[in-house]
């Protein structure tokens, strides 16, 4: 089938490009035309695949007709009656099949046989059957879920379903209730509640892997349904683009993950997985309204009336015969707690999946998101006191943007445990500025990946594939650029003696920029997981990672307020590795479920990219203020060591249910190239909190629940010295920041409260008080966090 796909793709694409070459198109549309050619070729590929698969199935069917006995049927969830795709059905001879996308199976058996049905997160079901020779027995099976806390299933670590207790790396899972009960409106604020994760002005950091890089580049890769979702120009994450109303779960990998996911997975991965349609149609909607209260210091108050925000979202999900359709939308308007800052966005989502009625195991469809955005971001304050919540007027840029993603896909699952996935994503980002038109930009990327997965009988799992990413950027700030990434990866996971699992993987990738070969990256990873006792798991892992510099980091030339950002075309990719050793201990005693996880980790980075403030004069140029500013350099070889602790527990006391989770992360991020002993703590990497504690507890009684979230951050040790010293004479980049740093750079704590009242099975009110102590804390220089805020949400689900 793969060979057939290659032949068809090559011939079809050449045919399309030949047609294009005979027609005169505007140069600006060529990239979109090429993308459409790929989409059209999906249809051709699908027709050819269907023809080839029909022939294959016909041959198999003819061969099977001569056998003696068979069993067929479906495997379903006992609670929801949902069909389980990928469940295993094994006979007494240890040969078996897996259910297809409809939860159906067909297995050859002897006239008297014992069948074992299993699926991750569910109890096994064993059944002895007696069948007459040449007969086919229909057996429909329902499986019961195990305790959720001890058998959560993830896909990100190996690109296939695994229990979280069996993976070789540290992972966190975010369930939808955490988003719903906290009145969250974008993914960024959700992730800040997870131990080991910080987000500074939109840029994520896992275990101290990143500091602050002025909005360009990310060492954490965002995935939407297993495909990368970073902008092609700045390499940043569009947090508000993700459909929180349709989340199944969010999976977070801590540590280098480039072997499976490529560039920008140097520090970890956040995989946002959307939900599938259920057997029963579902419609839900929520309305939220909130406002920012006055800060503690009266000097910071610049408004006369509270600053409001409000939003509404809705979703409809339904199965229609062999098709799943999910339609959702979101509107949000935030006036902001800082002067000259606001955000208005409208988003529409459509997910479509069709299961082919003629070919078992074949499904195809498309997911799409379209968003319109108007906003002004806050960059730097006017001054430390009365202007801390006021923006420097020279830094104001009013953005009107469009974001679009279109993701066509084809899946084919065979009964012998083979899965073929062909996925793609066209991602379009347009930034148009209403006043400062010199910052306008358009970034387009086309990502295509083929993945092959095989589950062998000897408990060996293989996942392999290849991908290509084409990017085209047009921008006033950094001219026009094109890039291309070609990669191949493979990963093996083998189980030994029922308790030991060993993993090995590698990736090779070639990167092209503006038609020239830039970098060739071979990397490796390995890991093991050993089940010491029934609920005790030991794990260890080692993984390499890399990140190409974004176009913005290499070529941006702009002035923002009093700050100049200068280009550096000679930037090299970051490379590094991370390793950890950990133990996970689970308990299940009566109604008490507990989970402890302790990980010791170390990360090393070479050619780490950081912005440096200086007078960056080209050779032979006289000193001038236009060359005074920030410029990205490969300056640091770094080492980050630390410990990551987490503890989860839940217990039912009759009608009272209690859920508790807490985590503590301590890191020591060191610049190994630092040799200036005159500056205290100068070797500590910039913009890091070395100790972070986070805890959440919720009490639920009948229709009412009450929750508390608490976090504590140690003070920031090191920042760029330019923010603390005058640049010329007595002129400060951030007026008053030197005295503000001395006064307010202290450990700080954030306390949130939430109250949930279920009016009925379909109707819920949620009240949320954030930053209840009204603490003033610094996000990064020139930007302080939001004051106390109150929000109320009403949710309806039918």
PDB file of C-alpha atoms in Angstrom, residues 325-423:
ATOM      1  CA  UNK A 325     -19.576  15.571  12.902  1.00  0.00           C
ATOM      2  CA  UNK A 326     -18.526  18.134  15.492  1.00  0.00           C
ATOM      3  CA  UNK A 327     -19.290  21.830  15.040  1.00  0.00           C
ATOM      4  CA  UNK A 328     -18.232  24.397  17.604  1.00  0.00           C
ATOM      5  CA  UNK A 329     -17.669  28.116  17.939  1.00  0.00           C
ATOM      6  CA  UNK A 330     -16.319  30.665  20.407  1.00  0.00           C
ATOM      7  CA  UNK A 331     -16.512  34.435  20.870  1.00  0.00           C
ATOM      8  CA  UNK A 332     -14.484  36.272  23.515  1.00  0.00           C
ATOM      9  CA  UNK A 333     -13.995  39.950  24.359  1.00  0.00           C
ATOM     10  CA  UNK A 334     -11.495  41.077  27.016  1.00  0.00           C
ATOM     11  CA  UNK A 335     -11.033  44.795  27.731  1.00  0.00           C
ATOM     12  CA  UNK A 336      -7.855  44.011  29.690  1.00  0.00           C
ATOM     13  CA  UNK A 337      -6.557  45.190  33.059  1.00  0.00           C
ATOM     14  CA  UNK A 338      -3.785  47.238  31.396  1.00  0.00           C
ATOM     15  CA  UNK A 339      -4.307  50.476  29.527  1.00  0.00           C
ATOM     16  CA  UNK A 340      -4.245  50.297  25.715  1.00  0.00           C
ATOM     17  CA  UNK A 341      -4.689  46.514  25.751  1.00  0.00           C
ATOM     18  CA  UNK A 342      -7.648  44.419  24.611  1.00  0.00           C
ATOM     19  CA  UNK A 343      -8.531  41.197  22.787  1.00  0.00           C
ATOM     20  CA  UNK A 344     -11.535  40.288  20.651  1.00  0.00           C
ATOM     21  CA  UNK A 345     -11.683  36.947  18.891  1.00  0.00           C
ATOM     22  CA  UNK A 346     -14.205  34.799  17.052  1.00  0.00           C
ATOM     23  CA  UNK A 347     -13.452  31.160  16.189  1.00  0.00           C
ATOM     24  CA  UNK A 348     -15.274  28.453  14.232  1.00  0.00           C
ATOM     25  CA  UNK A 349     -14.393  24.722  14.247  1.00  0.00           C
ATOM     26  CA  UNK A 350     -15.507  21.795  12.101  1.00  0.00           C
ATOM     27  CA  UNK A 351     -14.391  18.176  12.633  1.00  0.00           C
ATOM     28  CA  UNK A 352     -15.589  15.516  10.179  1.00  0.00           C
ATOM     29  CA  UNK A 353     -14.791  11.781  10.238  1.00  0.00           C
ATOM     30  CA  UNK A 354     -16.253   9.124   7.918  1.00  0.00           C
ATOM     31  CA  UNK A 355     -15.864   5.349   8.322  1.00  0.00           C
ATOM     32  CA  UNK A 356     -15.934   3.633   4.970  1.00  0.00           C
ATOM     33  CA  UNK A 357     -18.838   1.164   4.742  1.00  0.00           C
ATOM     34  CA  UNK A 358     -17.164  -0.976   2.091  1.00  0.00           C
ATOM     35  CA  UNK A 359     -13.726  -1.389   3.652  1.00  0.00           C
ATOM     36  CA  UNK A 360     -13.438  -2.320   7.305  1.00  0.00           C
ATOM     37  CA  UNK A 361     -10.870  -0.251   9.131  1.00  0.00           C
ATOM     38  CA  UNK A 362     -10.761   2.593   6.605  1.00  0.00           C
ATOM     39  CA  UNK A 363     -11.716   6.098   7.739  1.00  0.00           C
ATOM     40  CA  UNK A 364     -11.000   9.571   6.476  1.00  0.00           C
ATOM     41  CA  UNK A 365     -11.998  13.146   7.126  1.00  0.00           C
ATOM     42  CA  UNK A 366     -10.901  16.697   7.791  1.00  0.00           C
ATOM     43  CA  UNK A 367     -10.592  18.980  10.823  1.00  0.00           C
ATOM     44  CA  UNK A 368     -10.549  22.749  10.436  1.00  0.00           C
ATOM     45  CA  UNK A 369     -10.340  25.911  12.545  1.00  0.00           C
ATOM     46  CA  UNK A 370     -10.897  29.498  11.423  1.00  0.00           C
ATOM     47  CA  UNK A 371     -10.318  32.462  13.741  1.00  0.00           C
ATOM     48  CA  UNK A 372     -10.516  36.232  13.377  1.00  0.00           C
ATOM     49  CA  UNK A 373      -8.591  38.288  15.921  1.00  0.00           C
ATOM     50  CA  UNK A 374      -8.372  41.957  16.944  1.00  0.00           C
ATOM     51  CA  UNK A 375      -6.038  42.850  19.788  1.00  0.00           C
ATOM     52  CA  UNK A 376      -3.362  45.074  21.268  1.00  0.00           C
ATOM     53  CA  UNK A 377      -0.705  43.244  23.256  1.00  0.00           C
ATOM     54  CA  UNK A 378       1.006  44.779  26.263  1.00  0.00           C
ATOM     55  CA  UNK A 379       4.786  45.005  25.839  1.00  0.00           C
ATOM     56  CA  UNK A 380       6.399  47.463  28.284  1.00  0.00           C
ATOM     57  CA  UNK A 381       5.085  49.803  30.960  1.00  0.00           C
ATOM     58  CA  UNK A 382       5.390  53.579  31.174  1.00  0.00           C
ATOM     59  CA  UNK A 383       6.943  53.557  34.631  1.00  0.00           C
ATOM     60  CA  UNK A 384       7.070  51.530  37.857  1.00  0.00           C
ATOM     61  CA  UNK A 385       4.353  53.348  39.825  1.00  0.00           C
ATOM     62  CA  UNK A 386       1.401  55.127  38.245  1.00  0.00           C
ATOM     63  CA  UNK A 387       2.281  53.707  34.823  1.00  0.00           C
ATOM     64  CA  UNK A 388       2.894  50.051  35.656  1.00  0.00           C
ATOM     65  CA  UNK A 389      -0.503  49.115  34.165  1.00  0.00           C
ATOM     66  CA  UNK A 390      -0.123  51.728  31.423  1.00  0.00           C
ATOM     67  CA  UNK A 391       1.627  50.887  28.194  1.00  0.00           C
ATOM     68  CA  UNK A 392       4.416  52.888  26.618  1.00  0.00           C
ATOM     69  CA  UNK A 393       2.555  54.578  23.772  1.00  0.00           C
ATOM     70  CA  UNK A 394       5.465  53.985  21.376  1.00  0.00           C
ATOM     71  CA  UNK A 395       5.001  50.226  21.818  1.00  0.00           C
ATOM     72  CA  UNK A 396       1.301  50.098  20.898  1.00  0.00           C
ATOM     73  CA  UNK A 397       0.485  48.012  17.813  1.00  0.00           C
ATOM     74  CA  UNK A 398      -3.151  47.275  16.946  1.00  0.00           C
ATOM     75  CA  UNK A 399      -3.383  43.856  15.287  1.00  0.00           C
ATOM     76  CA  UNK A 400      -6.120  42.495  13.051  1.00  0.00           C
ATOM     77  CA  UNK A 401      -5.304  38.879  12.281  1.00  0.00           C
ATOM     78  CA  UNK A 402      -6.623  35.709  10.692  1.00  0.00           C
ATOM     79  CA  UNK A 403      -5.613  32.149  11.618  1.00  0.00           C
ATOM     80  CA  UNK A 404      -6.673  29.085   9.619  1.00  0.00           C
ATOM     81  CA  UNK A 405      -5.843  25.389   9.871  1.00  0.00           C
ATOM     82  CA  UNK A 406      -7.141  22.647   7.557  1.00  0.00           C
ATOM     83  CA  UNK A 407      -6.208  19.059   8.462  1.00  0.00           C
ATOM     84  CA  UNK A 408      -7.240  16.289   6.013  1.00  0.00           C
ATOM     85  CA  UNK A 409      -6.399  12.700   7.071  1.00  0.00           C
ATOM     86  CA  UNK A 410      -6.757   9.019   6.117  1.00  0.00           C
ATOM     87  CA  UNK A 411      -6.608   6.121   8.611  1.00  0.00           C
ATOM     88  CA  UNK A 412      -6.585   2.402   7.860  1.00  0.00           C
ATOM     89  CA  UNK A 413      -6.557  -0.230  10.630  1.00  0.00           C
ATOM     90  CA  UNK A 414      -6.156  -3.905   9.777  1.00  0.00           C
ATOM     91  CA  UNK A 415      -7.391  -6.780  11.920  1.00  0.00           C
ATOM     92  CA  UNK A 416      -3.836  -8.018  12.535  1.00  0.00           C
ATOM     93  CA  UNK A 417      -2.838  -4.883  14.453  1.00  0.00           C
ATOM     94  CA  UNK A 418      -1.390  -2.714  11.664  1.00  0.00           C
ATOM     95  CA  UNK A 419      -2.328   0.967  11.512  1.00  0.00           C
ATOM     96  CA  UNK A 420      -1.645   3.328   8.617  1.00  0.00           C
ATOM     97  CA  UNK A 421      -2.103   7.070   9.191  1.00  0.00           C
ATOM     98  CA  UNK A 422      -1.705   9.768   6.579  1.00  0.00           C
ATOM     99  CA  UNK A 423      -2.204  13.214   8.100  1.00  0.00           C
TER     100      UNK A 423
END
